[in-house]
Amino acid sequence: MNRQHSDIPAHPRDAAAYWFAHVHSGSFTQSDQEAFDSWLQADDLNRKEYQALDKIWQVAGQIPAHELRAMLAEEPEPPQQIQKRLKRWRLTISAVAATIIIVIGFVGLFMPYGWLGEPFYTAEYVTDRGERRTEVLPDGSILEINTQTTALVEYFENRRNVRLAGGEVMFSVETDASRPFTVDAGSGTVLVTGTRFNVLRDQDQVQIAVESGSVEISSGHWWNRRTEQLTDGLGAQIDPDSMTPASPADISTLTAWRQGKIIFKDQPLASVVKEMNRYLPQPITITDHRLDQVRIAGVFNTGDSAAFLQALHKSIPVQVILHADGSTELSLPR
């Protein structure tokens, strides 16, 4: 090892912290890179410890880059300042270690896809437009999966995780306090041990409704995390920058899709059409936006556009234009 890095700690974990700080210091030279590569190649444990540290930092990617640079930055110093430099390196390593401890804490609390361990069970479920399916997981938990949904399931020894990339799932989770069940839906996270609840993710908007039991929902960066408890009959909506307070949810209406139904209760036509389109092979389009806020109520079969359009034509003044490709336009009569 060259003289510049003669102060590397002996223990691989401490040395990994040393190198991590140096790599991210903003003054990492070619000779530093060569010394770093030599250290990595010297022992498989060195590489393992550094990779673990790097994965933790990736999980904590929300930490602003300027704060990391400010904490780790080191200016080159002349040789006569070596003792002062060593002292500062110890402080830097301590700062990194403290940050990593904090990160590990937040990973354990909020991050279902951390670096600790590999899943013993993995499955990805994808449904097409108009398709519904039911899947039973290894512990007996049940996923009822609605149209246009993508869900990745990972079971670890100490936790059960589902990453909902988009779509809707009704979860019936078997109780297991030793392995919490987490649903990661982008801007929102749901943590449970055993309950029945529905999660709908539409891009960055997430809607949660609890049929029985309780869940903890959370949103926001770890330094400004907001959480809310939902129990039987309560729901909430999570957006990238906000979370609605818990409020009563009409569970039977929200989950009517499980019986192949859609229930609308005095809702604007624009949102009704958007919901119907989730199940239709060809879309319905409102071409005259004066219709957007017309209120609609009714119960319809998912995917049955003919019955929906017939009922719509009878209830409001609307012109229905059917195209050869199966798509439909709605406008006011001329």
mmCIF file of C-alpha atoms in Angstrom:
data_model
loop_
_atom_site.group_PDB
_atom_site.id
_atom_site.type_symbol
_atom_site.label_atom_id
_atom_site.label_comp_id
_atom_site.label_asym_id
_atom_site.label_seq_id
_atom_site.Cartn_x
_atom_site.Cartn_y
_atom_site.Cartn_z
ATOM 1 C CA MET A 1 0.000 0.000 0.000
ATOM 2 C CA ASN A 2 1.464 3.406 -0.868
ATOM 3 C CA ARG A 3 2.350 5.968 1.758
ATOM 4 C CA GLN A 4 -0.633 8.171 0.959
ATOM 5 C CA HIS A 5 -2.976 5.445 2.215
ATOM 6 C CA SER A 6 -0.872 3.983 5.012
ATOM 7 C CA ASP A 7 -3.543 5.056 7.507
ATOM 8 C CA ILE A 8 -6.211 2.627 6.265
ATOM 9 C CA PRO A 9 -7.912 0.851 9.197
ATOM 10 C CA ALA A 10 -7.124 -2.839 9.551
ATOM 11 C CA HIS A 11 -10.687 -4.099 9.929
ATOM 12 C CA PRO A 12 -12.396 -4.558 6.522
ATOM 13 C CA ARG A 13 -15.577 -2.789 7.631
ATOM 14 C CA ASP A 14 -13.692 0.246 8.934
ATOM 15 C CA ALA A 15 -11.521 0.227 5.835
ATOM 16 C CA ALA A 16 -14.623 0.157 3.652
ATOM 17 C CA ALA A 17 -15.876 3.294 5.419
ATOM 18 C CA TYR A 18 -12.475 4.915 4.866
ATOM 19 C CA TRP A 19 -12.536 4.160 1.150
ATOM 20 C CA PHE A 20 -16.163 5.119 0.760
ATOM 21 C CA ALA A 21 -15.428 8.535 2.244
ATOM 22 C CA HIS A 22 -12.386 8.952 0.022
ATOM 23 C CA VAL A 23 -14.148 7.850 -3.179
ATOM 24 C CA HIS A 24 -16.872 10.445 -2.560
ATOM 25 C CA SER A 25 -14.530 13.200 -1.388
ATOM 26 C CA GLY A 26 -14.394 15.005 -4.735
ATOM 27 C CA SER A 27 -10.586 14.677 -4.906
ATOM 28 C CA PHE A 28 -10.201 11.016 -5.848
ATOM 29 C CA THR A 29 -7.130 10.728 -8.089
ATOM 30 C CA GLN A 30 -5.876 8.015 -10.434
ATOM 31 C CA SER A 31 -3.339 6.884 -7.843
ATOM 32 C CA ASP A 32 -6.166 6.725 -5.305
ATOM 33 C CA GLN A 33 -8.101 4.535 -7.731
ATOM 34 C CA GLU A 34 -5.147 2.170 -8.103
ATOM 35 C CA ALA A 35 -4.752 1.908 -4.337
ATOM 36 C CA PHE A 36 -8.481 1.355 -3.950
ATOM 37 C CA ASP A 37 -8.472 -1.395 -6.599
ATOM 38 C CA SER A 38 -5.556 -3.091 -4.854
ATOM 39 C CA TRP A 39 -7.435 -3.036 -1.565
ATOM 40 C CA LEU A 40 -10.558 -4.515 -3.173
ATOM 41 C CA GLN A 41 -8.553 -7.326 -4.771
ATOM 42 C CA ALA A 42 -6.592 -8.127 -1.634
ATOM 43 C CA ASP A 43 -9.489 -9.861 0.120
ATOM 44 C CA ASP A 44 -12.998 -10.920 -0.894
ATOM 45 C CA LEU A 45 -14.245 -9.588 2.442
ATOM 46 C CA ASN A 46 -13.013 -6.116 1.497
ATOM 47 C CA ARG A 47 -15.146 -6.136 -1.639
ATOM 48 C CA LYS A 48 -18.145 -7.528 0.249
ATOM 49 C CA GLU A 49 -17.990 -4.843 2.948
ATOM 50 C CA TYR A 50 -17.628 -2.044 0.414
ATOM 51 C CA GLN A 51 -20.506 -3.322 -1.711
ATOM 52 C CA ALA A 52 -22.722 -3.510 1.366
ATOM 53 C CA LEU A 53 -21.836 0.069 2.262
ATOM 54 C CA ASP A 54 -22.482 1.241 -1.284
ATOM 55 C CA LYS A 55 -25.884 -0.470 -1.382
ATOM 56 C CA ILE A 56 -26.896 1.223 1.855
ATOM 57 C CA TRP A 57 -25.994 4.567 0.366
ATOM 58 C CA GLN A 58 -27.984 3.829 -2.775
ATOM 59 C CA VAL A 59 -31.033 3.104 -0.644
ATOM 60 C CA ALA A 60 -30.506 6.469 1.020
ATOM 61 C CA GLY A 61 -30.329 8.242 -2.327
ATOM 62 C CA GLN A 62 -32.720 10.931 -1.101
ATOM 63 C CA ILE A 63 -29.876 12.610 0.801
ATOM 64 C CA PRO A 64 -29.020 15.715 -1.264
ATOM 65 C CA ALA A 65 -25.713 15.364 -3.067
ATOM 66 C CA HIS A 66 -24.466 18.748 -1.841
ATOM 67 C CA GLU A 67 -24.856 17.623 1.779
ATOM 68 C CA LEU A 68 -22.879 14.463 1.113
ATOM 69 C CA ARG A 69 -20.112 16.397 -0.605
ATOM 70 C CA ALA A 70 -19.985 18.937 2.199
ATOM 71 C CA MET A 71 -19.664 16.191 4.778
ATOM 72 C CA LEU A 72 -17.004 14.198 2.932
ATOM 73 C CA ALA A 73 -14.977 16.851 1.071
ATOM 74 C CA GLU A 74 -11.251 16.855 1.764
ATOM 75 C CA GLU A 75 -8.728 19.323 0.381
ATOM 76 C CA PRO A 76 -5.227 18.045 -0.566
ATOM 77 C CA GLU A 77 -2.681 18.834 2.128
ATOM 78 C CA PRO A 78 1.100 19.046 2.157
ATOM 79 C CA PRO A 79 3.077 16.175 3.735
ATOM 80 C CA GLN A 80 3.853 18.168 6.900
ATOM 81 C CA GLN A 81 0.142 18.221 7.681
ATOM 82 C CA ILE A 82 -0.126 14.425 7.719
ATOM 83 C CA GLN A 83 -1.055 14.180 11.407
ATOM 84 C CA LYS A 84 -3.790 16.781 11.034
ATOM 85 C CA ARG A 85 -5.005 14.986 7.918
ATOM 86 C CA LEU A 86 -5.147 11.683 9.776
ATOM 87 C CA LYS A 87 -7.175 13.295 12.517
ATOM 88 C CA ARG A 88 -9.601 14.770 10.003
ATOM 89 C CA TRP A 89 -9.871 11.424 8.223
ATOM 90 C CA ARG A 90 -10.877 9.828 11.509
ATOM 91 C CA LEU A 91 -13.529 12.492 11.929
ATOM 92 C CA THR A 92 -14.693 11.993 8.355
ATOM 93 C CA ILE A 93 -14.879 8.240 8.805
ATOM 94 C CA SER A 94 -16.799 8.767 12.032
ATOM 95 C CA ALA A 95 -19.201 11.065 10.211
ATOM 96 C CA VAL A 96 -19.690 8.493 7.482
ATOM 97 C CA ALA A 97 -20.214 5.753 10.038
ATOM 98 C CA ALA A 98 -22.756 7.869 11.908
ATOM 99 C CA THR A 99 -24.575 8.624 8.678
ATOM 100 C CA ILE A 100 -24.587 4.953 7.750
ATOM 101 C CA ILE A 101 -26.062 4.038 11.147
ATOM 102 C CA ILE A 102 -28.833 6.572 10.592
ATOM 103 C CA VAL A 103 -29.395 5.244 7.087
ATOM 104 C CA ILE A 104 -29.593 1.658 8.335
ATOM 105 C CA GLY A 105 -32.219 2.743 10.841
ATOM 106 C CA PHE A 106 -34.341 4.357 8.175
ATOM 107 C CA VAL A 107 -33.809 1.427 5.824
ATOM 108 C CA GLY A 108 -35.182 -0.900 8.465
ATOM 109 C CA LEU A 109 -38.171 1.326 9.133
ATOM 110 C CA PHE A 110 -39.132 2.518 5.685
ATOM 111 C CA MET A 111 -37.311 0.653 2.921
ATOM 112 C CA PRO A 112 -38.719 -2.757 2.007
ATOM 113 C CA TYR A 113 -36.142 -3.398 -0.682
ATOM 114 C CA GLY A 114 -32.958 -3.014 1.314
ATOM 115 C CA TRP A 115 -29.606 -4.654 0.954
ATOM 116 C CA LEU A 116 -29.943 -7.215 3.769
ATOM 117 C CA GLY A 117 -30.394 -10.748 2.474
ATOM 118 C CA GLU A 118 -31.807 -12.297 -0.659
ATOM 119 C CA PRO A 119 -35.460 -13.270 -1.161
ATOM 120 C CA PHE A 120 -36.265 -16.975 -0.951
ATOM 121 C CA TYR A 121 -39.419 -16.454 -3.018
ATOM 122 C CA THR A 122 -39.949 -14.082 -5.939
ATOM 123 C CA ALA A 123 -42.857 -13.758 -8.355
ATOM 124 C CA GLU A 124 -44.058 -11.089 -10.757
ATOM 125 C CA TYR A 125 -47.730 -10.848 -11.651
ATOM 126 C CA VAL A 126 -48.954 -8.888 -14.664
ATOM 127 C CA THR A 127 -52.545 -8.547 -15.884
ATOM 128 C CA ASP A 128 -53.702 -7.283 -19.258
ATOM 129 C CA ARG A 129 -56.466 -4.766 -19.852
ATOM 130 C CA GLY A 130 -59.732 -6.258 -18.618
ATOM 131 C CA GLU A 131 -58.020 -9.239 -16.952
ATOM 132 C CA ARG A 132 -58.417 -10.225 -13.289
ATOM 133 C CA ARG A 133 -56.629 -13.012 -11.456
ATOM 134 C CA THR A 134 -56.133 -14.394 -7.954
ATOM 135 C CA GLU A 135 -52.794 -15.588 -6.593
ATOM 136 C CA VAL A 136 -52.057 -17.421 -3.330
ATOM 137 C CA LEU A 137 -48.626 -16.703 -1.843
ATOM 138 C CA PRO A 138 -46.460 -19.236 0.070
ATOM 139 C CA ASP A 139 -47.757 -18.115 3.486
ATOM 140 C CA GLY A 140 -51.410 -18.282 2.432
ATOM 141 C CA SER A 141 -51.792 -14.558 1.775
ATOM 142 C CA ILE A 142 -54.022 -13.843 -1.217
ATOM 143 C CA LEU A 143 -53.661 -11.230 -3.950
ATOM 144 C CA GLU A 144 -56.756 -10.403 -5.994
ATOM 145 C CA ILE A 145 -55.274 -8.552 -8.940
ATOM 146 C CA ASN A 146 -57.288 -6.147 -11.054
ATOM 147 C CA THR A 147 -56.859 -5.022 -14.651
ATOM 148 C CA GLN A 148 -53.557 -3.593 -15.977
ATOM 149 C CA THR A 149 -51.555 -4.360 -12.872
ATOM 150 C CA THR A 150 -47.889 -5.154 -12.348
ATOM 151 C CA ALA A 151 -46.821 -6.451 -8.933
ATOM 152 C CA LEU A 152 -43.481 -7.901 -7.841
ATOM 153 C CA VAL A 153 -43.593 -10.146 -4.759
ATOM 154 C CA GLU A 154 -40.471 -10.873 -2.699
ATOM 155 C CA TYR A 155 -40.404 -12.937 0.491
ATOM 156 C CA PHE A 156 -37.397 -12.698 2.801
ATOM 157 C CA GLU A 157 -36.729 -14.508 6.055
ATOM 158 C CA ASN A 158 -37.784 -11.468 8.084
ATOM 159 C CA ARG A 159 -40.193 -9.575 5.829
ATOM 160 C CA ARG A 160 -42.691 -9.874 2.981
ATOM 161 C CA ASN A 161 -42.692 -7.248 0.251
ATOM 162 C CA VAL A 162 -44.838 -6.351 -2.728
ATOM 163 C CA ARG A 163 -43.812 -3.637 -5.155
ATOM 164 C CA LEU A 164 -46.900 -2.322 -6.941
ATOM 165 C CA ALA A 165 -45.637 -0.672 -10.131
ATOM 166 C CA GLY A 166 -49.167 0.193 -11.226
ATOM 167 C CA GLY A 167 -52.734 -1.044 -11.088
ATOM 168 C CA GLU A 168 -54.841 -2.402 -8.246
ATOM 169 C CA VAL A 169 -54.676 -5.279 -5.773
ATOM 170 C CA MET A 170 -56.913 -6.472 -2.942
ATOM 171 C CA PHE A 171 -54.615 -7.928 -0.283
ATOM 172 C CA SER A 172 -55.668 -10.592 2.220
ATOM 173 C CA VAL A 173 -52.555 -10.885 4.369
ATOM 174 C CA GLU A 174 -51.922 -13.771 6.748
ATOM 175 C CA THR A 175 -50.872 -12.602 10.200
ATOM 176 C CA ASP A 176 -47.170 -13.016 10.951
ATOM 177 C CA ALA A 177 -45.772 -10.446 13.366
ATOM 178 C CA SER A 178 -42.234 -11.734 12.803
ATOM 179 C CA ARG A 179 -42.444 -10.941 9.076
ATOM 180 C CA PRO A 180 -44.201 -7.618 8.403
ATOM 181 C CA PHE A 181 -45.905 -7.285 5.020
ATOM 182 C CA THR A 182 -45.045 -4.126 3.094
ATOM 183 C CA VAL A 183 -46.545 -2.735 -0.100
ATOM 184 C CA ASP A 184 -44.363 -0.208 -1.918
ATOM 185 C CA ALA A 185 -46.543 1.829 -4.281
ATOM 186 C CA GLY A 186 -44.180 4.585 -5.331
ATOM 187 C CA SER A 187 -45.166 7.726 -3.445
ATOM 188 C CA GLY A 188 -46.768 5.665 -0.675
ATOM 189 C CA THR A 189 -45.910 2.668 1.481
ATOM 190 C CA VAL A 190 -48.293 0.365 3.372
ATOM 191 C CA LEU A 191 -47.063 -1.657 6.369
ATOM 192 C CA VAL A 192 -49.170 -4.466 7.903
ATOM 193 C CA THR A 193 -48.870 -7.756 9.763
ATOM 194 C CA GLY A 194 -52.248 -9.218 8.804
ATOM 195 C CA THR A 195 -55.349 -7.558 7.329
ATOM 196 C CA ARG A 196 -57.523 -7.062 4.224
ATOM 197 C CA PHE A 197 -57.019 -3.876 2.250
ATOM 198 C CA ASN A 198 -57.181 -2.502 -1.288
ATOM 199 C CA VAL A 199 -54.418 -0.487 -2.984
ATOM 200 C CA LEU A 200 -54.871 1.361 -6.274
ATOM 201 C CA ARG A 201 -51.853 3.000 -7.888
ATOM 202 C CA ASP A 202 -52.495 5.349 -10.791
ATOM 203 C CA GLN A 203 -49.073 6.712 -11.733
ATOM 204 C CA ASP A 204 -47.951 8.677 -8.636
ATOM 205 C CA GLN A 205 -51.358 8.731 -6.948
ATOM 206 C CA VAL A 206 -52.099 5.937 -4.474
ATOM 207 C CA GLN A 207 -55.446 5.120 -2.852
ATOM 208 C CA ILE A 208 -55.655 2.782 0.138
ATOM 209 C CA ALA A 209 -58.821 1.406 1.749
ATOM 210 C CA VAL A 210 -58.982 -1.056 4.661
ATOM 211 C CA GLU A 211 -61.731 -3.655 4.814
ATOM 212 C CA SER A 212 -60.604 -5.258 8.085
ATOM 213 C CA GLY A 213 -57.643 -4.993 10.418
ATOM 214 C CA SER A 214 -55.270 -2.054 10.362
ATOM 215 C CA VAL A 215 -52.391 -0.720 8.301
ATOM 216 C CA GLU A 216 -49.814 2.024 8.653
ATOM 217 C CA ILE A 217 -49.349 4.154 5.561
ATOM 218 C CA SER A 218 -46.432 6.512 5.044
ATOM 219 C CA SER A 219 -45.171 8.968 2.469
ATOM 220 C CA GLY A 220 -42.395 11.482 1.983
ATOM 221 C CA HIS A 221 -38.633 11.482 2.408
ATOM 222 C CA TRP A 222 -37.223 9.933 5.553
ATOM 223 C CA TRP A 223 -36.378 13.331 7.052
ATOM 224 C CA ASN A 224 -39.972 14.528 6.643
ATOM 225 C CA ARG A 225 -41.918 11.270 6.755
ATOM 226 C CA ARG A 226 -45.653 11.409 7.394
ATOM 227 C CA THR A 227 -47.547 8.379 8.673
ATOM 228 C CA GLU A 228 -51.205 7.586 9.208
ATOM 229 C CA GLN A 229 -53.024 4.646 10.790
ATOM 230 C CA LEU A 230 -55.987 3.191 8.897
ATOM 231 C CA THR A 231 -58.419 0.758 10.503
ATOM 232 C CA ASP A 232 -61.647 -0.976 9.407
ATOM 233 C CA GLY A 233 -63.587 1.086 6.883
ATOM 234 C CA LEU A 234 -61.039 3.887 6.563
ATOM 235 C CA GLY A 235 -59.108 5.049 3.531
ATOM 236 C CA ALA A 236 -56.644 7.699 2.394
ATOM 237 C CA GLN A 237 -55.014 9.036 -0.741
ATOM 238 C CA ILE A 238 -51.303 9.651 -1.205
ATOM 239 C CA ASP A 239 -49.851 12.021 -3.789
ATOM 240 C CA PRO A 240 -46.157 12.817 -4.286
ATOM 241 C CA ASP A 241 -46.387 15.893 -2.041
ATOM 242 C CA SER A 242 -49.380 15.205 0.189
ATOM 243 C CA MET A 243 -51.433 12.667 2.092
ATOM 244 C CA THR A 244 -55.119 13.036 2.911
ATOM 245 C CA PRO A 245 -56.192 12.366 6.504
ATOM 246 C CA ALA A 246 -57.885 9.042 7.215
ATOM 247 C CA SER A 247 -61.587 9.183 6.344
ATOM 248 C CA PRO A 248 -64.488 6.725 5.880
ATOM 249 C CA ALA A 249 -64.186 4.708 2.657
ATOM 250 C CA ASP A 250 -66.978 3.000 0.729
ATOM 251 C CA ILE A 251 -65.261 -0.373 0.598
ATOM 252 C CA SER A 252 -68.014 -2.191 -1.306
ATOM 253 C CA THR A 253 -67.939 0.434 -4.059
ATOM 254 C CA LEU A 254 -64.153 0.602 -4.240
ATOM 255 C CA THR A 255 -63.801 -3.178 -4.483
ATOM 256 C CA ALA A 256 -66.835 -3.968 -6.678
ATOM 257 C CA TRP A 257 -64.351 -4.841 -9.427
ATOM 258 C CA ARG A 258 -63.785 -8.148 -7.622
ATOM 259 C CA GLN A 259 -67.303 -9.140 -8.758
ATOM 260 C CA GLY A 260 -66.782 -7.684 -12.221
ATOM 261 C CA LYS A 261 -68.769 -4.532 -11.411
ATOM 262 C CA ILE A 262 -68.122 -0.790 -11.364
ATOM 263 C CA ILE A 263 -70.282 1.417 -9.155
ATOM 264 C CA PHE A 264 -70.587 5.155 -9.771
ATOM 265 C CA LYS A 265 -72.293 7.431 -7.267
ATOM 266 C CA ASP A 266 -72.866 10.959 -8.558
ATOM 267 C CA GLN A 267 -69.454 11.179 -10.215
ATOM 268 C CA PRO A 268 -68.394 13.445 -13.107
ATOM 269 C CA LEU A 269 -68.522 11.815 -16.520
ATOM 270 C CA ALA A 270 -64.812 12.449 -17.105
ATOM 271 C CA SER A 271 -63.822 10.274 -14.131
ATOM 272 C CA VAL A 272 -66.486 7.683 -15.032
ATOM 273 C CA VAL A 273 -65.083 7.324 -18.549
ATOM 274 C CA LYS A 274 -61.525 7.113 -17.215
ATOM 275 C CA GLU A 275 -62.536 4.254 -14.916
ATOM 276 C CA MET A 276 -64.449 2.404 -17.644
ATOM 277 C CA ASN A 277 -61.476 2.694 -19.989
ATOM 278 C CA ARG A 278 -59.325 0.662 -17.593
ATOM 279 C CA TYR A 279 -61.271 -2.421 -18.688
ATOM 280 C CA LEU A 280 -62.067 -1.711 -22.353
ATOM 281 C CA PRO A 281 -59.966 -2.926 -25.302
ATOM 282 C CA GLN A 282 -60.707 0.349 -27.146
ATOM 283 C CA PRO A 283 -61.179 3.664 -25.335
ATOM 284 C CA ILE A 284 -64.141 5.970 -24.926
ATOM 285 C CA THR A 285 -63.200 9.608 -25.580
ATOM 286 C CA ILE A 286 -65.087 12.754 -24.595
ATOM 287 C CA THR A 287 -64.619 15.175 -27.489
ATOM 288 C CA ASP A 288 -66.856 17.918 -26.079
ATOM 289 C CA HIS A 289 -65.529 18.803 -22.663
ATOM 290 C CA ARG A 290 -68.761 20.479 -21.641
ATOM 291 C CA LEU A 291 -69.734 16.906 -20.785
ATOM 292 C CA ASP A 292 -66.846 16.402 -18.365
ATOM 293 C CA GLN A 293 -68.695 17.514 -15.239
ATOM 294 C CA VAL A 294 -72.085 15.928 -15.989
ATOM 295 C CA ARG A 295 -72.918 13.764 -12.962
ATOM 296 C CA ILE A 296 -73.387 10.017 -13.444
ATOM 297 C CA ALA A 297 -74.681 7.226 -11.187
ATOM 298 C CA GLY A 298 -75.112 3.532 -11.923
ATOM 299 C CA VAL A 299 -73.770 -0.016 -11.707
ATOM 300 C CA PHE A 300 -72.068 -1.458 -14.786
ATOM 301 C CA ASN A 301 -70.224 -4.605 -15.768
ATOM 302 C CA THR A 302 -66.505 -4.113 -16.304
ATOM 303 C CA GLY A 303 -65.675 -4.296 -19.990
ATOM 304 C CA ASP A 304 -69.308 -3.991 -21.161
ATOM 305 C CA SER A 305 -69.091 -0.771 -23.133
ATOM 306 C CA ALA A 306 -72.337 -1.396 -25.050
ATOM 307 C CA ALA A 307 -74.495 -1.488 -21.914
ATOM 308 C CA PHE A 308 -72.670 1.523 -20.483
ATOM 309 C CA LEU A 309 -73.140 3.610 -23.632
ATOM 310 C CA GLN A 310 -76.796 2.611 -23.920
ATOM 311 C CA ALA A 311 -77.470 3.652 -20.326
ATOM 312 C CA LEU A 312 -75.550 6.874 -20.857
ATOM 313 C CA HIS A 313 -77.559 7.741 -23.964
ATOM 314 C CA LYS A 314 -80.807 7.230 -22.039
ATOM 315 C CA SER A 315 -79.819 9.304 -19.026
ATOM 316 C CA ILE A 316 -78.161 12.400 -20.528
ATOM 317 C CA PRO A 317 -78.236 14.256 -23.868
ATOM 318 C CA VAL A 318 -75.157 12.807 -25.537
ATOM 319 C CA GLN A 319 -74.167 11.813 -29.049
ATOM 320 C CA VAL A 320 -72.369 8.462 -29.251
ATOM 321 C CA ILE A 321 -70.121 7.916 -32.267
ATOM 322 C CA LEU A 322 -68.827 4.376 -32.797
ATOM 323 C CA HIS A 323 -65.732 3.849 -34.941
ATOM 324 C CA ALA A 324 -64.732 0.790 -36.931
ATOM 325 C CA ASP A 325 -61.748 0.111 -34.654
ATOM 326 C CA GLY A 326 -64.073 -0.203 -31.649
ATOM 327 C CA SER A 327 -63.288 3.185 -30.112
ATOM 328 C CA THR A 328 -66.075 5.588 -29.160
ATOM 329 C CA GLU A 329 -66.508 9.357 -29.053
ATOM 330 C CA LEU A 330 -68.953 11.240 -26.838
ATOM 331 C CA SER A 331 -70.164 14.731 -27.671
ATOM 332 C CA LEU A 332 -73.188 16.974 -27.210
ATOM 333 C CA PRO A 333 -75.900 16.640 -29.888
ATOM 334 C CA ARG A 334 -75.665 19.217 -32.639
#
